[in-house]
PDB file of C-alpha atoms and ligand atoms in Angstrom:
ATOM      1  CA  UNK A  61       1.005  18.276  -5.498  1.00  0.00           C
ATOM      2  CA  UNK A  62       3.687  17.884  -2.740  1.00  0.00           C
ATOM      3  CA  UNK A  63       6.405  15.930  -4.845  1.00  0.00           C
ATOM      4  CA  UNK A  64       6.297  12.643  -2.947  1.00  0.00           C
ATOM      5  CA  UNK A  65       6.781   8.973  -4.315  1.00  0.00           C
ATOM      6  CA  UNK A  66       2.441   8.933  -3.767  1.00  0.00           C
ATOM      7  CA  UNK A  67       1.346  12.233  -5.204  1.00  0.00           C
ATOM      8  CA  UNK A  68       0.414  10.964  -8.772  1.00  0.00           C
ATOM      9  CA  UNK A  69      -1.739   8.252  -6.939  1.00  0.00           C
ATOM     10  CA  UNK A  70      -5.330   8.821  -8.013  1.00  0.00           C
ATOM     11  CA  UNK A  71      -7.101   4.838  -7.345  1.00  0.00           C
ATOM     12  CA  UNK A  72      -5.728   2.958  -4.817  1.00  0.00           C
ATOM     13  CA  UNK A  73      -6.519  -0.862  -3.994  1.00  0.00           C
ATOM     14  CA  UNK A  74      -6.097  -1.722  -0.827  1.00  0.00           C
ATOM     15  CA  UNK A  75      -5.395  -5.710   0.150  1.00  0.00           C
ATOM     16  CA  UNK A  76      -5.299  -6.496   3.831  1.00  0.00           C
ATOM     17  CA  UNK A  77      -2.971  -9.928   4.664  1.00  0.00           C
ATOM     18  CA  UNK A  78      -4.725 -11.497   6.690  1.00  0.00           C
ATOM     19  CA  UNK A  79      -7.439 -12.237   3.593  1.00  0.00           C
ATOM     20  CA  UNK A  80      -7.185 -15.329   1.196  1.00  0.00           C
ATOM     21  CA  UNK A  81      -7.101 -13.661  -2.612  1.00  0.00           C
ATOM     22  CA  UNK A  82      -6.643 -16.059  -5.475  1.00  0.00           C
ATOM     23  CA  UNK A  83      -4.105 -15.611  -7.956  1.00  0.00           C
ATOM     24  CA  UNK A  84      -6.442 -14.498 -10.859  1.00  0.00           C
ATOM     25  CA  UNK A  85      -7.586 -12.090  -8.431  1.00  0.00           C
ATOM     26  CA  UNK A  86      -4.188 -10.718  -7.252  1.00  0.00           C
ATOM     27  CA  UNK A  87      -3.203 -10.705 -11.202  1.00  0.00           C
ATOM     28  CA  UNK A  88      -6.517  -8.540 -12.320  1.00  0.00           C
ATOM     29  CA  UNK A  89      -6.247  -5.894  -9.181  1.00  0.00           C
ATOM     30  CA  UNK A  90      -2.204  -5.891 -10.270  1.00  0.00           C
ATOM     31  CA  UNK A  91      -3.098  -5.027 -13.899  1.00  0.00           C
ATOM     32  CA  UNK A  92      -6.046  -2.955 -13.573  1.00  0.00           C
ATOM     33  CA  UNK A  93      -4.374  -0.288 -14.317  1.00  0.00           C
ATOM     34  CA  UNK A  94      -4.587   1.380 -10.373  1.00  0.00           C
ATOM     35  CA  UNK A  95      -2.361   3.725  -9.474  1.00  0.00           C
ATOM     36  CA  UNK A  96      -1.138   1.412  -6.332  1.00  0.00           C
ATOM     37  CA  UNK A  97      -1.723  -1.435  -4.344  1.00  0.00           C
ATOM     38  CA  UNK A  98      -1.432  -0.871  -0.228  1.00  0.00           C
ATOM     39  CA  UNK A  99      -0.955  -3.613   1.702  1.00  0.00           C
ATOM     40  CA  UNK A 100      -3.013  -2.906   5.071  1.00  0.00           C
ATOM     41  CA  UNK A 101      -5.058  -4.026   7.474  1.00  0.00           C
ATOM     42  CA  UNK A 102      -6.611  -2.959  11.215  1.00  0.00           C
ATOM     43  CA  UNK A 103      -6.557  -7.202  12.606  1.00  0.00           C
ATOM     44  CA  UNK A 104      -4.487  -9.975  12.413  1.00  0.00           C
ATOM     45  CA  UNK A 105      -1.103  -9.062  10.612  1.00  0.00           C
ATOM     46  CA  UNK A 106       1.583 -10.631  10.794  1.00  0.00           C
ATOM     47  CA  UNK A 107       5.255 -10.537   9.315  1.00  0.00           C
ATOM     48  CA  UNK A 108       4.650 -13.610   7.364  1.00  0.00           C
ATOM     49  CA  UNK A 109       1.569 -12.828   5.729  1.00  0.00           C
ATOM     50  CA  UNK A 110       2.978  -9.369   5.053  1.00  0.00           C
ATOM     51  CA  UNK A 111       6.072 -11.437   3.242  1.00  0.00           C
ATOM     52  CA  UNK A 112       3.791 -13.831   1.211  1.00  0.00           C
ATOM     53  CA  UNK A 113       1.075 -11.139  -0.400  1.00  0.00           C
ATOM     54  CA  UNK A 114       4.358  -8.634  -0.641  1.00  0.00           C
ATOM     55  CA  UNK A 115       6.024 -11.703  -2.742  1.00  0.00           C
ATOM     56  CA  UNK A 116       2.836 -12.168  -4.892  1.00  0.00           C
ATOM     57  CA  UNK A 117       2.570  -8.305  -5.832  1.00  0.00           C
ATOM     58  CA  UNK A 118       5.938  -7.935  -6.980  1.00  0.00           C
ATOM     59  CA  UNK A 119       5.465  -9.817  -9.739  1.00  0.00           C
ATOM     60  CA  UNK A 120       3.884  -6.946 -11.127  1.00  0.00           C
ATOM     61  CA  UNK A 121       4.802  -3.324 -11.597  1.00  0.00           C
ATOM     62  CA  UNK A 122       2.178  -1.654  -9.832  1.00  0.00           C
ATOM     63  CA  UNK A 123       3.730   0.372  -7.321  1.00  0.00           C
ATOM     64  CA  UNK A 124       3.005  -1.318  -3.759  1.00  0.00           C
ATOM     65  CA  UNK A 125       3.232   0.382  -0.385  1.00  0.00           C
ATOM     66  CA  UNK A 126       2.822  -1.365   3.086  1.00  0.00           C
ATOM     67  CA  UNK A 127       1.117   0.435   5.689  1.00  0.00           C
ATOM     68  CA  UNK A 128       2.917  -0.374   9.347  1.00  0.00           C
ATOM     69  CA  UNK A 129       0.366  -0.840  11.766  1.00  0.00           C
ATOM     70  CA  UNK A 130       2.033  -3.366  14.243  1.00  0.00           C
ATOM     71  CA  UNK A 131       5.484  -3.464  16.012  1.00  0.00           C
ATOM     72  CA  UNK A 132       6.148  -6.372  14.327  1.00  0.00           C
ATOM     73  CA  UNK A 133       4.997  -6.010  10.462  1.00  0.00           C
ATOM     74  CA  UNK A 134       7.945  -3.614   9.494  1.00  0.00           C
ATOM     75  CA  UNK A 135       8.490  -5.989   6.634  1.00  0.00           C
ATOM     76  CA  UNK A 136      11.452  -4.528   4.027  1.00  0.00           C
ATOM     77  CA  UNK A 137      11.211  -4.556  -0.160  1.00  0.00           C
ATOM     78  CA  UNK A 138       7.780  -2.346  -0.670  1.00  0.00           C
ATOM     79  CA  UNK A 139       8.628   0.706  -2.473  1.00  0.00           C
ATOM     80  CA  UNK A 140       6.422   3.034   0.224  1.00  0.00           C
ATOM     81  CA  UNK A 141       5.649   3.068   4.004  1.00  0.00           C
ATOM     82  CA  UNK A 142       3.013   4.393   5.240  1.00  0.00           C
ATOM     83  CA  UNK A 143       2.845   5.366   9.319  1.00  0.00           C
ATOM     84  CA  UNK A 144      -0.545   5.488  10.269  1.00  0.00           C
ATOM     85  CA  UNK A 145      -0.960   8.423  13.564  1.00  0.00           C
ATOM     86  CA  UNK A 146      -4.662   7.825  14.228  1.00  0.00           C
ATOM     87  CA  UNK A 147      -6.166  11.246  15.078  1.00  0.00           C
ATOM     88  CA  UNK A 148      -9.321  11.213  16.573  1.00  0.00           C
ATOM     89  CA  UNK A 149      -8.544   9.003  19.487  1.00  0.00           C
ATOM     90  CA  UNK A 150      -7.839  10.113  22.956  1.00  0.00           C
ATOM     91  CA  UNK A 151      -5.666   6.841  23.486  1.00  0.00           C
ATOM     92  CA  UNK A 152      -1.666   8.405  23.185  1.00  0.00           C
ATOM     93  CA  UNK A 153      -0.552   5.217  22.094  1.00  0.00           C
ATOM     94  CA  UNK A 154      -2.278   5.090  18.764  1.00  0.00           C
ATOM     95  CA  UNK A 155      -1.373   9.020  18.098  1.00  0.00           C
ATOM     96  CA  UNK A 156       2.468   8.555  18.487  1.00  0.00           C
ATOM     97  CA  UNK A 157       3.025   5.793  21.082  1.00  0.00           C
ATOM     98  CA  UNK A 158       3.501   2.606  19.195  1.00  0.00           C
ATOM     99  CA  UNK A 159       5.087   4.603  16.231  1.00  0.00           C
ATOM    100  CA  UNK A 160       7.807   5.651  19.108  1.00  0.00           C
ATOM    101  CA  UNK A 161       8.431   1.908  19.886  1.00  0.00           C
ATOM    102  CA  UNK A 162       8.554   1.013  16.120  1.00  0.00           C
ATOM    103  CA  UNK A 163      11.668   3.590  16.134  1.00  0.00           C
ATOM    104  CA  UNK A 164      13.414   2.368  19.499  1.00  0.00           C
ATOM    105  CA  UNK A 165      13.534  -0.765  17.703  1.00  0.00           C
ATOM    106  CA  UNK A 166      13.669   0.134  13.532  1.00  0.00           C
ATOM    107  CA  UNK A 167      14.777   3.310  13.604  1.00  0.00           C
ATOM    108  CA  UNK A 168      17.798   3.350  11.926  1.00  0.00           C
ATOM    109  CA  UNK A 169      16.639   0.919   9.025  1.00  0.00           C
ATOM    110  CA  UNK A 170      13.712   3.817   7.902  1.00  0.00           C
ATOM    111  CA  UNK A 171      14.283   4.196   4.136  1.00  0.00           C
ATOM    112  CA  UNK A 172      13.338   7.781   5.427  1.00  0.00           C
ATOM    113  CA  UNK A 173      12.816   9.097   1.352  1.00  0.00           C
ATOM    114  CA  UNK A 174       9.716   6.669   0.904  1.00  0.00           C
ATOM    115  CA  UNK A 175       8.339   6.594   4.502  1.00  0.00           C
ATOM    116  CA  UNK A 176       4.965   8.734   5.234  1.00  0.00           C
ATOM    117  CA  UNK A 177       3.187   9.580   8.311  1.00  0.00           C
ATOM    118  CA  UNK A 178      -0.715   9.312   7.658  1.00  0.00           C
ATOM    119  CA  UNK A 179      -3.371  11.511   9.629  1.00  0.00           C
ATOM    120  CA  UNK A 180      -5.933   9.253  10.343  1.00  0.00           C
ATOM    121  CA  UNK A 181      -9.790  10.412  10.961  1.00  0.00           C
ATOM    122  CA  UNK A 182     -11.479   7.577  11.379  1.00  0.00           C
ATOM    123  CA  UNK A 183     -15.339   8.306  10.747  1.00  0.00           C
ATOM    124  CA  UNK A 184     -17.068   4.770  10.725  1.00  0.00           C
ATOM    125  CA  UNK A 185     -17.699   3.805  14.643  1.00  0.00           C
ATOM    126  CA  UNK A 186     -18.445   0.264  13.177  1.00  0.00           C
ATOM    127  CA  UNK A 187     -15.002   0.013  11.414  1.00  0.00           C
ATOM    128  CA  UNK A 188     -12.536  -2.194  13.154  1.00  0.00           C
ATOM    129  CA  UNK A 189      -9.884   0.299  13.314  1.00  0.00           C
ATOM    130  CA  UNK A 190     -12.410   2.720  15.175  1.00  0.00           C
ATOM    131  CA  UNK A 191     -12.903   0.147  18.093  1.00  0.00           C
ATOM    132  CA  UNK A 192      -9.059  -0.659  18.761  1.00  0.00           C
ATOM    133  CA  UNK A 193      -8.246   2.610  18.640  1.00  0.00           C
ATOM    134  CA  UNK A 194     -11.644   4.014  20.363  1.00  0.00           C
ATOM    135  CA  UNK A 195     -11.731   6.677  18.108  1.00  0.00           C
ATOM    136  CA  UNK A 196     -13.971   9.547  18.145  1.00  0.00           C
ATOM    137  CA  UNK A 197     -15.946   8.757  15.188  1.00  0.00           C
ATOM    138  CA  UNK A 198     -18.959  11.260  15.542  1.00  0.00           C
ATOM    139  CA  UNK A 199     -16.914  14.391  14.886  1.00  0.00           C
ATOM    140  CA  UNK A 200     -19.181  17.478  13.017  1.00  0.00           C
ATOM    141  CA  UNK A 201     -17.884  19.711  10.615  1.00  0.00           C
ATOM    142  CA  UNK A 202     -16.105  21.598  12.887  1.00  0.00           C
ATOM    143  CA  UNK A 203     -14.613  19.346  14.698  1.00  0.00           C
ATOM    144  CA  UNK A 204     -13.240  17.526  11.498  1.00  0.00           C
ATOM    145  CA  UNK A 205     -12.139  20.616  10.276  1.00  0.00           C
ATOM    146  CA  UNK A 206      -9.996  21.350  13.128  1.00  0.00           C
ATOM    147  CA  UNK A 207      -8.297  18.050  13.005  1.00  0.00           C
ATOM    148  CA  UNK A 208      -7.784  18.859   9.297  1.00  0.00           C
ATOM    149  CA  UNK A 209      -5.952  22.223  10.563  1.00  0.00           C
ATOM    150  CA  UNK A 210      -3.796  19.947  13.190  1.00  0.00           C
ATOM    151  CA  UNK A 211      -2.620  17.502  10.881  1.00  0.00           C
ATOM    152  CA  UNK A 212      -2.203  19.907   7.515  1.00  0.00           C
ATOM    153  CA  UNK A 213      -1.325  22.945   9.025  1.00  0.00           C
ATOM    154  CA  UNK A 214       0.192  22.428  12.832  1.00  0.00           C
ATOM    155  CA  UNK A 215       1.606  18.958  11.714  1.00  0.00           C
ATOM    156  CA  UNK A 216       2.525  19.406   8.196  1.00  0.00           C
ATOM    157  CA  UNK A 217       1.433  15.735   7.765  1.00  0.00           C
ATOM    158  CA  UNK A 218       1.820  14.948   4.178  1.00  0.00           C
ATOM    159  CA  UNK A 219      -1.476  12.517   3.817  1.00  0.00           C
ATOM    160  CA  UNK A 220      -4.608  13.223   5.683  1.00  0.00           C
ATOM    161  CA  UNK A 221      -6.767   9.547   5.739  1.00  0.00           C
ATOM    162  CA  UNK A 222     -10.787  10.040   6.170  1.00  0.00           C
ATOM    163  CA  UNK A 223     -11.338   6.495   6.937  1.00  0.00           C
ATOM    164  CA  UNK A 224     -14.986   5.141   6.590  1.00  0.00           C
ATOM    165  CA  UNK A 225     -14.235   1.678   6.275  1.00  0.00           C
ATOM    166  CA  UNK A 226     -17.238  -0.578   5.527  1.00  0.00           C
ATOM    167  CA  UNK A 227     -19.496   2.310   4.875  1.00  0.00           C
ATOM    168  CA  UNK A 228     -19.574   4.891   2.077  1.00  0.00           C
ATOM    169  CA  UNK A 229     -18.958   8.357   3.991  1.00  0.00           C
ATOM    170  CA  UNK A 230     -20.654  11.994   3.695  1.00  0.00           C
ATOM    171  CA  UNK A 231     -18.952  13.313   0.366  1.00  0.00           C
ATOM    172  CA  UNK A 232     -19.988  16.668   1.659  1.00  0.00           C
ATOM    173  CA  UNK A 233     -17.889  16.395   4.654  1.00  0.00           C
ATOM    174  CA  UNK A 234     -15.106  15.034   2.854  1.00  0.00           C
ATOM    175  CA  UNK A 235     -15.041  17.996   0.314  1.00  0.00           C
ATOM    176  CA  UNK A 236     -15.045  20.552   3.213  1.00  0.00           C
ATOM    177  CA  UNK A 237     -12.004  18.567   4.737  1.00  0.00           C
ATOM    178  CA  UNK A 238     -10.292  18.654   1.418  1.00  0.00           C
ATOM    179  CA  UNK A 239     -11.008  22.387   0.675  1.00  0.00           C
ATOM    180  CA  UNK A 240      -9.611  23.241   4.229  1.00  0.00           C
ATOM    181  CA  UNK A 241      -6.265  21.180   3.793  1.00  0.00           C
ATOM    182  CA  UNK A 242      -3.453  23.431   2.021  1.00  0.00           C
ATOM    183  CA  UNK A 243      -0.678  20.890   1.606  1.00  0.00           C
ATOM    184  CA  UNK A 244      -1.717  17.405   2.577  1.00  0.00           C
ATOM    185  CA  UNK A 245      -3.187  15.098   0.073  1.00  0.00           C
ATOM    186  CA  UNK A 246      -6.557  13.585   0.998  1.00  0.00           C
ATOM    187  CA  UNK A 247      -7.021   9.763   0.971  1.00  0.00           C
ATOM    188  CA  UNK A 248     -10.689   8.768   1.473  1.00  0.00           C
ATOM    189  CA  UNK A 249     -11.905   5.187   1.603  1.00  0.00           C
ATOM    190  CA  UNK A 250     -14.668   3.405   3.089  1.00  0.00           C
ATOM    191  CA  UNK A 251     -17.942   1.520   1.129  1.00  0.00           C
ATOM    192  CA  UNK A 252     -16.466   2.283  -2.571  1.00  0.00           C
ATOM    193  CA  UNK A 253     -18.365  -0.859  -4.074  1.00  0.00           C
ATOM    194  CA  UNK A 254     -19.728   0.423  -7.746  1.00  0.00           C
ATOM    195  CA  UNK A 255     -18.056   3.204 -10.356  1.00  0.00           C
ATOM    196  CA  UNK A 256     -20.863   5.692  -9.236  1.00  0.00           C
ATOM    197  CA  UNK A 257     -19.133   5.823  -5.724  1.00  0.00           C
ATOM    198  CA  UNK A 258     -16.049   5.605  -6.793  1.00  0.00           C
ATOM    199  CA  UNK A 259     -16.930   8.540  -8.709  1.00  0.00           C
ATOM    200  CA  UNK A 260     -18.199  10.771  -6.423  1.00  0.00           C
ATOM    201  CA  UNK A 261     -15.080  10.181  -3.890  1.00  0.00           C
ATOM    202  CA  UNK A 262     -12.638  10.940  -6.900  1.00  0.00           C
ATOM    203  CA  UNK A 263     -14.647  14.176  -6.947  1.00  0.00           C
ATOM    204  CA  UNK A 264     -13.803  15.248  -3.419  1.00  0.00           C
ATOM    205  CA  UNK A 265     -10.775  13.469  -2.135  1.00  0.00           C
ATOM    206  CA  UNK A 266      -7.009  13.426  -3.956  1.00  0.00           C
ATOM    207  CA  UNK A 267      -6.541   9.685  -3.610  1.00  0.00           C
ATOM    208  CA  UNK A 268      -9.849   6.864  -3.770  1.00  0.00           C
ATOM    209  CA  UNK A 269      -9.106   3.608  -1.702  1.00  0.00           C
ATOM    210  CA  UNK A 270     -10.655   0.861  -2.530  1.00  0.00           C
ATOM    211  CA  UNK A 271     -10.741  -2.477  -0.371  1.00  0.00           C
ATOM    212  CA  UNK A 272     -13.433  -4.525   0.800  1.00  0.00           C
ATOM    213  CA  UNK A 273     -15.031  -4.608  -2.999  1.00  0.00           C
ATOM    214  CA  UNK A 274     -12.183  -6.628  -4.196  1.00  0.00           C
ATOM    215  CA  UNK A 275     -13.190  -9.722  -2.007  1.00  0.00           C
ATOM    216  CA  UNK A 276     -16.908  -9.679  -2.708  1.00  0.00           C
ATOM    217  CA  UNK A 277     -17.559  -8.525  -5.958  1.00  0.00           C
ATOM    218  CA  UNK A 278     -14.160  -8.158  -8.636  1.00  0.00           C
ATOM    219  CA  UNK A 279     -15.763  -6.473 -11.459  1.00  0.00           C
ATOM    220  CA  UNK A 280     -17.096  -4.112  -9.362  1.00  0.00           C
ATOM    221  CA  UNK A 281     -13.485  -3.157  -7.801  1.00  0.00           C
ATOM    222  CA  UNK A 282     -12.105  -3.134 -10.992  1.00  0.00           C
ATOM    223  CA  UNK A 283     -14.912  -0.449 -12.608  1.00  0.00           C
ATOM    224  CA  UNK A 284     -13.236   1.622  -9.740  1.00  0.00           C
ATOM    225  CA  UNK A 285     -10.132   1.845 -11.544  1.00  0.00           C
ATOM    226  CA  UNK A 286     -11.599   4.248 -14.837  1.00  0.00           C
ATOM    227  CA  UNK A 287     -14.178   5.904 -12.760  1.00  0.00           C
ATOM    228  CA  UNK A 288     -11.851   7.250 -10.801  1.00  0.00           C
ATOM    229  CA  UNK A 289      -9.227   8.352 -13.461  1.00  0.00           C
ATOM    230  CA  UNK A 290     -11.966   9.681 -15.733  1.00  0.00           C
ATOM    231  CA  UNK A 291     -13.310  11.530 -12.870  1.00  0.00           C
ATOM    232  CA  UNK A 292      -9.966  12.939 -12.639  1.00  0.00           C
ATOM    233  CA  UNK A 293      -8.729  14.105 -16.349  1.00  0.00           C
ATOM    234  CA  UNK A 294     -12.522  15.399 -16.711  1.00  0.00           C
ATOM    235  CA  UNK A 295     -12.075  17.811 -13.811  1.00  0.00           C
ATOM    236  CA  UNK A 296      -8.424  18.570 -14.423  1.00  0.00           C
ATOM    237  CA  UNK A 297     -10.007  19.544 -18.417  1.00  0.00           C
ATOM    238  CA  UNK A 298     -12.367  21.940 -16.860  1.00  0.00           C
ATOM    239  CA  UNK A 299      -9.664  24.151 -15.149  1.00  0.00           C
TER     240      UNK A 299
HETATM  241  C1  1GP B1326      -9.971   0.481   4.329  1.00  0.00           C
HETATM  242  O1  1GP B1326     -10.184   2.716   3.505  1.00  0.00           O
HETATM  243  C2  1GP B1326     -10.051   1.375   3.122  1.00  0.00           C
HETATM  244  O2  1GP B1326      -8.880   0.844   5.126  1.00  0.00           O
HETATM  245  C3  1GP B1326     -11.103   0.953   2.146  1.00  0.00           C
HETATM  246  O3  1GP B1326     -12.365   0.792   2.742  1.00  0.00           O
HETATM  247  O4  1GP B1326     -12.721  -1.676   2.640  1.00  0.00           O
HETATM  248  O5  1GP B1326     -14.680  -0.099   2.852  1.00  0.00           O
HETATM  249  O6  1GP B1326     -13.385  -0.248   0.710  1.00  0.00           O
HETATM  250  P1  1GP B1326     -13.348  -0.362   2.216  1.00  0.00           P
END
């Protein structure tokens, strides 16, 4: 799609740090056969907790990417970085004003090659990202679309995030946003608890993240995994 160390990623499990997950749980996420594991979370990150689930995951081979969302969890050894710029808030320093601090202070330590900026739409007013960042969460189609057009065609952002968090989001609305995005790959997540959803997201978005699932129901997550990439090499036979 656009050549970048994430482009092949299809399923995507997402662990936040500040969550207790037992080893047999971190080993049957790691070996599920996911495309990635993202290390992420909206609320209480830290640098150390970042450290500790980093050190558990690279046991494995699954490709793991951190997602910087604080000033201070810029944590070196994942293989990715993703730079959340939160769209749909009229609050500057979510867009690009803590980003801009980050680089004051890290700038010149960016492994540049495997660093990402992420588009964020956040959909889900309930979702704890959407209160922090008092996002506009109530956009219509064509409002989302146009924030689609910012970040894919104005911004040239390489990943566009429709983040519904805790809820499972309006496929429809997702599938527009995809169909108007030329080059940006389209992460959805938000309320992927059974293969059915999982599914129907792999349907409409480039890239299914899955998080919550994996701390209240494990089987569930992992049916995620071949949903998802079945979903995939069925549509990818029909062209
Ligand atoms: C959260 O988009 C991810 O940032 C996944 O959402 O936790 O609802 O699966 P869930």
């Amino acid at each position: 799609m656009n050549g970048a160390w994430f482009s092949g990623w299809r399923h995507v499990f997402k662990l936040d740090p500040d969550r207790e997950i037992s080893d047999e749980t971190l080993d049957a996420i790691c070996t599920s056969g996911t495309d990635a594991v993202i290390v992420g979370g909206s609320s209480g990150v830290t640098f150390e907790n970042i450290v500790d689930l980093m050190a558990r995951i690279r046991r494995y081979e699954v490709d793991c990417a951190l997602e910087v969302s604080t000033l201070d969890g810029a944590v070196p050894g994942f293989d990715g970085y993703f730079i959340p710029l939160v769209l749909n808030t009229g609050r500057a320093e979510w867009i690009t004003g803590w980003q801009t601090e980050g680089l004051k202070e890290y700038g010149n330590f960016v492994p540049w090659e495997e660093t990402a900026a992420q588009g964020y739409v956040i959909l889900n007013a309930e979702a704890t990202a959407a209160k922090l960042t008092e996002a506009k969460t109530d956009l219509d189609e064509a409002e989302l679309i146009a924030h689609v057009r910012m970040a894919d065609r104005l911004m040239r952002l390489p990943v566009i995030y429709l983040e519904y968090s805790g809820k499972f989001g309006d496929m429809k609305l997702v599938k527009r946003a995809r169909m108007a995005a030329v080059q940006a790959q389209i992460f959805y997540g938000g309320g992927i608890d059974n293969a059915e959803r999982a599914r129907q997201a792999a349907e409409v978005a480039h890239t299914v993240v899955v998080g919550n699932v994996i701390y209240n129901d494990l089987a569930a997550a992992l049916s995620t995994v071949a949903a998802v990439q079945e979903t995939v090499s069925s549509s990818l036979q029909a062209k």
